[in-house]
Amino acid sequence: MAGQFETSVDVDRPIAEVFAFLADGRNDPAFSPRVLTIDKAPDGPTAVGTVFTSTVKDAGMKTGRRIRITELDAPTRLRWTEVSKNLVTSASGGYDLTELSPARTRVRIFNELEGHGLGKLLVGLALSAARKDAPAFGSRIKAAVEAS
């Protein structure tokens, strides 16, 4: 079973500033408490092919994650896929940004989760938790971007 969660939030910052913050996955710990560490390869600006390698903690378990950027159309669209092998992974995800005014941006985030092996039994629980947290996740993104 696979499924998607998503949320949208309005951020009081210009679209280019919001995009730059979100495109640098090293900022993820500022709004995602599950991300314990994160690195980027190669050095330089985020581009298609950039990989963010992280350690995350979900349901009390630490796992390694590798997320590859698959599409980048600044300042409005960013897509990724998880290339690591875990029980539950992000098959695809992304940000869509819309300029509401010169100083206000709407951010839509989504992730499609899929289970592998035993993870096929767990993905429903992960999806339920992600959907429940989605509004708070959006609020954390807003707060992190506005504080940066």
PDB file of C-alpha atoms in Angstrom:
ATOM      1  CA  MET A   1       0.000   0.000   0.000  1.00  0.00           C
ATOM      2  CA  ALA A   2       1.241   3.464  -0.831  1.00  0.00           C
ATOM      3  CA  GLY A   3      -0.348   6.780  -0.060  1.00  0.00           C
ATOM      4  CA  GLN A   4       0.228  10.481   0.059  1.00  0.00           C
ATOM      5  CA  PHE A   5       0.041  13.193   2.662  1.00  0.00           C
ATOM      6  CA  GLU A   6       0.207  16.903   1.982  1.00  0.00           C
ATOM      7  CA  THR A   7      -0.295  20.299   3.525  1.00  0.00           C
ATOM      8  CA  SER A   8      -0.069  23.944   2.513  1.00  0.00           C
ATOM      9  CA  VAL A   9       1.040  26.970   4.475  1.00  0.00           C
ATOM     10  CA  ASP A  10       1.436  30.672   3.745  1.00  0.00           C
ATOM     11  CA  VAL A  11       4.858  32.081   4.628  1.00  0.00           C
ATOM     12  CA  ASP A  12       5.516  35.768   5.138  1.00  0.00           C
ATOM     13  CA  ARG A  13       8.643  35.873   2.977  1.00  0.00           C
ATOM     14  CA  PRO A  14       9.367  36.433  -0.740  1.00  0.00           C
ATOM     15  CA  ILE A  15       9.161  33.337  -2.926  1.00  0.00           C
ATOM     16  CA  ALA A  16      12.887  33.308  -3.817  1.00  0.00           C
ATOM     17  CA  GLU A  17      13.846  33.398  -0.138  1.00  0.00           C
ATOM     18  CA  VAL A  18      11.428  30.579   0.742  1.00  0.00           C
ATOM     19  CA  PHE A  19      12.643  28.464  -2.173  1.00  0.00           C
ATOM     20  CA  ALA A  20      16.318  28.959  -1.261  1.00  0.00           C
ATOM     21  CA  PHE A  21      15.646  27.886   2.337  1.00  0.00           C
ATOM     22  CA  LEU A  22      13.672  24.779   1.371  1.00  0.00           C
ATOM     23  CA  ALA A  23      16.000  23.742  -1.476  1.00  0.00           C
ATOM     24  CA  ASP A  24      18.854  23.467   1.001  1.00  0.00           C
ATOM     25  CA  GLY A  25      17.843  20.252   2.743  1.00  0.00           C
ATOM     26  CA  ARG A  26      20.418  20.972   5.449  1.00  0.00           C
ATOM     27  CA  ASN A  27      17.715  23.306   6.848  1.00  0.00           C
ATOM     28  CA  ASP A  28      15.329  20.367   7.449  1.00  0.00           C
ATOM     29  CA  PRO A  29      16.240  19.970  11.157  1.00  0.00           C
ATOM     30  CA  ALA A  30      14.862  23.486  11.724  1.00  0.00           C
ATOM     31  CA  PHE A  31      11.328  22.213  11.036  1.00  0.00           C
ATOM     32  CA  SER A  32      11.532  18.416  11.161  1.00  0.00           C
ATOM     33  CA  PRO A  33      12.411  17.114  14.634  1.00  0.00           C
ATOM     34  CA  ARG A  34      12.834  13.594  13.210  1.00  0.00           C
ATOM     35  CA  VAL A  35      15.965  14.706  11.288  1.00  0.00           C
ATOM     36  CA  LEU A  36      18.960  14.253  13.587  1.00  0.00           C
ATOM     37  CA  THR A  37      21.788  14.897  11.089  1.00  0.00           C
ATOM     38  CA  ILE A  38      21.937  15.785   7.404  1.00  0.00           C
ATOM     39  CA  ASP A  39      24.672  16.259   4.798  1.00  0.00           C
ATOM     40  CA  LYS A  40      24.680  17.244   1.141  1.00  0.00           C
ATOM     41  CA  ALA A  41      26.661  15.978  -1.852  1.00  0.00           C
ATOM     42  CA  PRO A  42      28.083  17.382  -3.937  1.00  0.00           C
ATOM     43  CA  ASP A  43      29.008  20.765  -2.450  1.00  0.00           C
ATOM     44  CA  GLY A  44      27.579  23.829  -4.141  1.00  0.00           C
ATOM     45  CA  PRO A  45      24.037  24.863  -4.990  1.00  0.00           C
ATOM     46  CA  THR A  46      21.274  22.271  -4.855  1.00  0.00           C
ATOM     47  CA  ALA A  47      20.630  20.876  -8.338  1.00  0.00           C
ATOM     48  CA  VAL A  48      19.046  17.855  -9.982  1.00  0.00           C
ATOM     49  CA  GLY A  49      21.101  14.914  -8.747  1.00  0.00           C
ATOM     50  CA  THR A  50      22.046  16.450  -5.382  1.00  0.00           C
ATOM     51  CA  VAL A  51      21.737  13.862  -2.611  1.00  0.00           C
ATOM     52  CA  PHE A  52      20.930  14.672   1.006  1.00  0.00           C
ATOM     53  CA  THR A  53      22.023  11.940   3.429  1.00  0.00           C
ATOM     54  CA  SER A  54      20.420  12.013   6.862  1.00  0.00           C
ATOM     55  CA  THR A  55      19.871  10.116  10.062  1.00  0.00           C
ATOM     56  CA  VAL A  56      16.263  10.283  11.201  1.00  0.00           C
ATOM     57  CA  LYS A  57      14.370   8.929  14.176  1.00  0.00           C
ATOM     58  CA  ASP A  58      10.899   7.511  13.571  1.00  0.00           C
ATOM     59  CA  ALA A  59       8.907   5.533  16.135  1.00  0.00           C
ATOM     60  CA  GLY A  60      11.997   5.286  18.319  1.00  0.00           C
ATOM     61  CA  MET A  61      14.189   3.799  15.557  1.00  0.00           C
ATOM     62  CA  LYS A  62      17.108   5.541  13.852  1.00  0.00           C
ATOM     63  CA  THR A  63      17.509   4.962  10.127  1.00  0.00           C
ATOM     64  CA  GLY A  64      19.691   6.347   7.377  1.00  0.00           C
ATOM     65  CA  ARG A  65      17.999   8.164   4.512  1.00  0.00           C
ATOM     66  CA  ARG A  66      19.277   9.235   1.101  1.00  0.00           C
ATOM     67  CA  ILE A  67      17.063  11.708  -0.782  1.00  0.00           C
ATOM     68  CA  ARG A  68      17.932  12.643  -4.382  1.00  0.00           C
ATOM     69  CA  ILE A  69      16.667  15.826  -6.031  1.00  0.00           C
ATOM     70  CA  THR A  70      14.908  14.823  -9.256  1.00  0.00           C
ATOM     71  CA  GLU A  71      13.508  18.150 -10.416  1.00  0.00           C
ATOM     72  CA  LEU A  72      14.282  21.770  -9.602  1.00  0.00           C
ATOM     73  CA  ASP A  73      12.557  24.739 -11.209  1.00  0.00           C
ATOM     74  CA  ALA A  74      13.425  27.768  -9.070  1.00  0.00           C
ATOM     75  CA  PRO A  75      11.571  29.409  -7.459  1.00  0.00           C
ATOM     76  CA  THR A  76       8.385  27.376  -7.813  1.00  0.00           C
ATOM     77  CA  ARG A  77       9.016  23.620  -7.912  1.00  0.00           C
ATOM     78  CA  LEU A  78      11.247  21.041  -6.209  1.00  0.00           C
ATOM     79  CA  ARG A  79      10.903  17.241  -6.394  1.00  0.00           C
ATOM     80  CA  TRP A  80      12.755  14.362  -4.749  1.00  0.00           C
ATOM     81  CA  THR A  81      12.802  10.607  -4.335  1.00  0.00           C
ATOM     82  CA  GLU A  82      14.279   8.452  -1.624  1.00  0.00           C
ATOM     83  CA  VAL A  83      17.029   6.183  -2.910  1.00  0.00           C
ATOM     84  CA  SER A  84      17.797   4.475   0.405  1.00  0.00           C
ATOM     85  CA  LYS A  85      16.351   1.079   1.236  1.00  0.00           C
ATOM     86  CA  ASN A  86      14.127   1.292   4.316  1.00  0.00           C
ATOM     87  CA  LEU A  87      10.878  -0.370   5.345  1.00  0.00           C
ATOM     88  CA  VAL A  88       8.934   2.820   4.530  1.00  0.00           C
ATOM     89  CA  THR A  89      10.307   5.330   2.018  1.00  0.00           C
ATOM     90  CA  SER A  90       9.314   8.506   0.242  1.00  0.00           C
ATOM     91  CA  ALA A  91       8.699   7.305  -3.304  1.00  0.00           C
ATOM     92  CA  SER A  92       8.279  10.921  -4.330  1.00  0.00           C
ATOM     93  CA  GLY A  93       7.802  14.239  -2.672  1.00  0.00           C
ATOM     94  CA  GLY A  94       8.087  17.902  -3.320  1.00  0.00           C
ATOM     95  CA  TYR A  95       7.403  21.535  -2.728  1.00  0.00           C
ATOM     96  CA  ASP A  96       5.215  23.747  -4.918  1.00  0.00           C
ATOM     97  CA  LEU A  97       5.571  27.466  -4.228  1.00  0.00           C
ATOM     98  CA  THR A  98       3.154  30.167  -5.327  1.00  0.00           C
ATOM     99  CA  GLU A  99       3.798  33.880  -4.957  1.00  0.00           C
ATOM    100  CA  LEU A 100       0.795  35.445  -3.209  1.00  0.00           C
ATOM    101  CA  SER A 101       2.404  38.896  -3.010  1.00  0.00           C
ATOM    102  CA  PRO A 102       5.976  40.191  -3.187  1.00  0.00           C
ATOM    103  CA  ALA A 103       6.374  39.325   0.516  1.00  0.00           C
ATOM    104  CA  ARG A 104       4.104  36.271   0.893  1.00  0.00           C
ATOM    105  CA  THR A 105       4.441  32.737  -0.488  1.00  0.00           C
ATOM    106  CA  ARG A 106       2.184  29.684  -0.378  1.00  0.00           C
ATOM    107  CA  VAL A 107       4.081  26.427   0.108  1.00  0.00           C
ATOM    108  CA  ARG A 108       2.507  23.065  -0.687  1.00  0.00           C
ATOM    109  CA  ILE A 109       4.468  20.052   0.504  1.00  0.00           C
ATOM    110  CA  PHE A 110       3.644  16.452  -0.264  1.00  0.00           C
ATOM    111  CA  ASN A 111       5.195  13.038   0.165  1.00  0.00           C
ATOM    112  CA  GLU A 112       4.088   9.713  -1.251  1.00  0.00           C
ATOM    113  CA  LEU A 113       5.063   6.950   1.140  1.00  0.00           C
ATOM    114  CA  GLU A 114       5.481   3.316   0.155  1.00  0.00           C
ATOM    115  CA  GLY A 115       6.289   0.195   2.126  1.00  0.00           C
ATOM    116  CA  HIS A 116       8.819  -2.490   1.277  1.00  0.00           C
ATOM    117  CA  GLY A 117       8.790  -6.007   2.726  1.00  0.00           C
ATOM    118  CA  LEU A 118       7.493  -5.785   6.296  1.00  0.00           C
ATOM    119  CA  GLY A 119       7.076  -2.053   5.636  1.00  0.00           C
ATOM    120  CA  LYS A 120       3.998  -2.856   3.553  1.00  0.00           C
ATOM    121  CA  LEU A 121       2.311  -3.609   6.866  1.00  0.00           C
ATOM    122  CA  LEU A 122       3.675  -0.441   8.512  1.00  0.00           C
ATOM    123  CA  VAL A 123       3.124   2.156   5.785  1.00  0.00           C
ATOM    124  CA  GLY A 124      -0.505   2.677   6.784  1.00  0.00           C
ATOM    125  CA  LEU A 125       0.552   3.643  10.318  1.00  0.00           C
ATOM    126  CA  ALA A 126       3.294   5.935   8.977  1.00  0.00           C
ATOM    127  CA  LEU A 127       0.835   7.561   6.591  1.00  0.00           C
ATOM    128  CA  SER A 128      -1.741   8.068   9.323  1.00  0.00           C
ATOM    129  CA  ALA A 129       0.842   9.713  11.588  1.00  0.00           C
ATOM    130  CA  ALA A 130       2.122  11.924   8.746  1.00  0.00           C
ATOM    131  CA  ARG A 131      -1.393  13.041   7.803  1.00  0.00           C
ATOM    132  CA  LYS A 132      -2.210  13.815  11.439  1.00  0.00           C
ATOM    133  CA  ASP A 133       1.003  15.873  11.781  1.00  0.00           C
ATOM    134  CA  ALA A 134       0.717  17.608   8.379  1.00  0.00           C
ATOM    135  CA  PRO A 135      -0.849  20.900   9.618  1.00  0.00           C
ATOM    136  CA  ALA A 136       1.746  21.172  12.415  1.00  0.00           C
ATOM    137  CA  PHE A 137       4.496  20.299   9.916  1.00  0.00           C
ATOM    138  CA  GLY A 138       3.350  23.192   7.729  1.00  0.00           C
ATOM    139  CA  SER A 139       3.374  25.504  10.748  1.00  0.00           C
ATOM    140  CA  ARG A 140       6.928  24.415  11.603  1.00  0.00           C
ATOM    141  CA  ILE A 141       8.043  25.163   8.032  1.00  0.00           C
ATOM    142  CA  LYS A 142       6.438  28.616   8.241  1.00  0.00           C
ATOM    143  CA  ALA A 143       8.121  29.381  11.573  1.00  0.00           C
ATOM    144  CA  ALA A 144      11.530  28.135  10.415  1.00  0.00           C
ATOM    145  CA  VAL A 145      11.529  30.070   7.149  1.00  0.00           C
ATOM    146  CA  GLU A 146      10.292  33.272   8.798  1.00  0.00           C
ATOM    147  CA  ALA A 147      12.958  32.966  11.527  1.00  0.00           C
ATOM    148  CA  SER A 148      15.787  32.422   9.037  1.00  0.00           C
TER     149      SER A 148
END
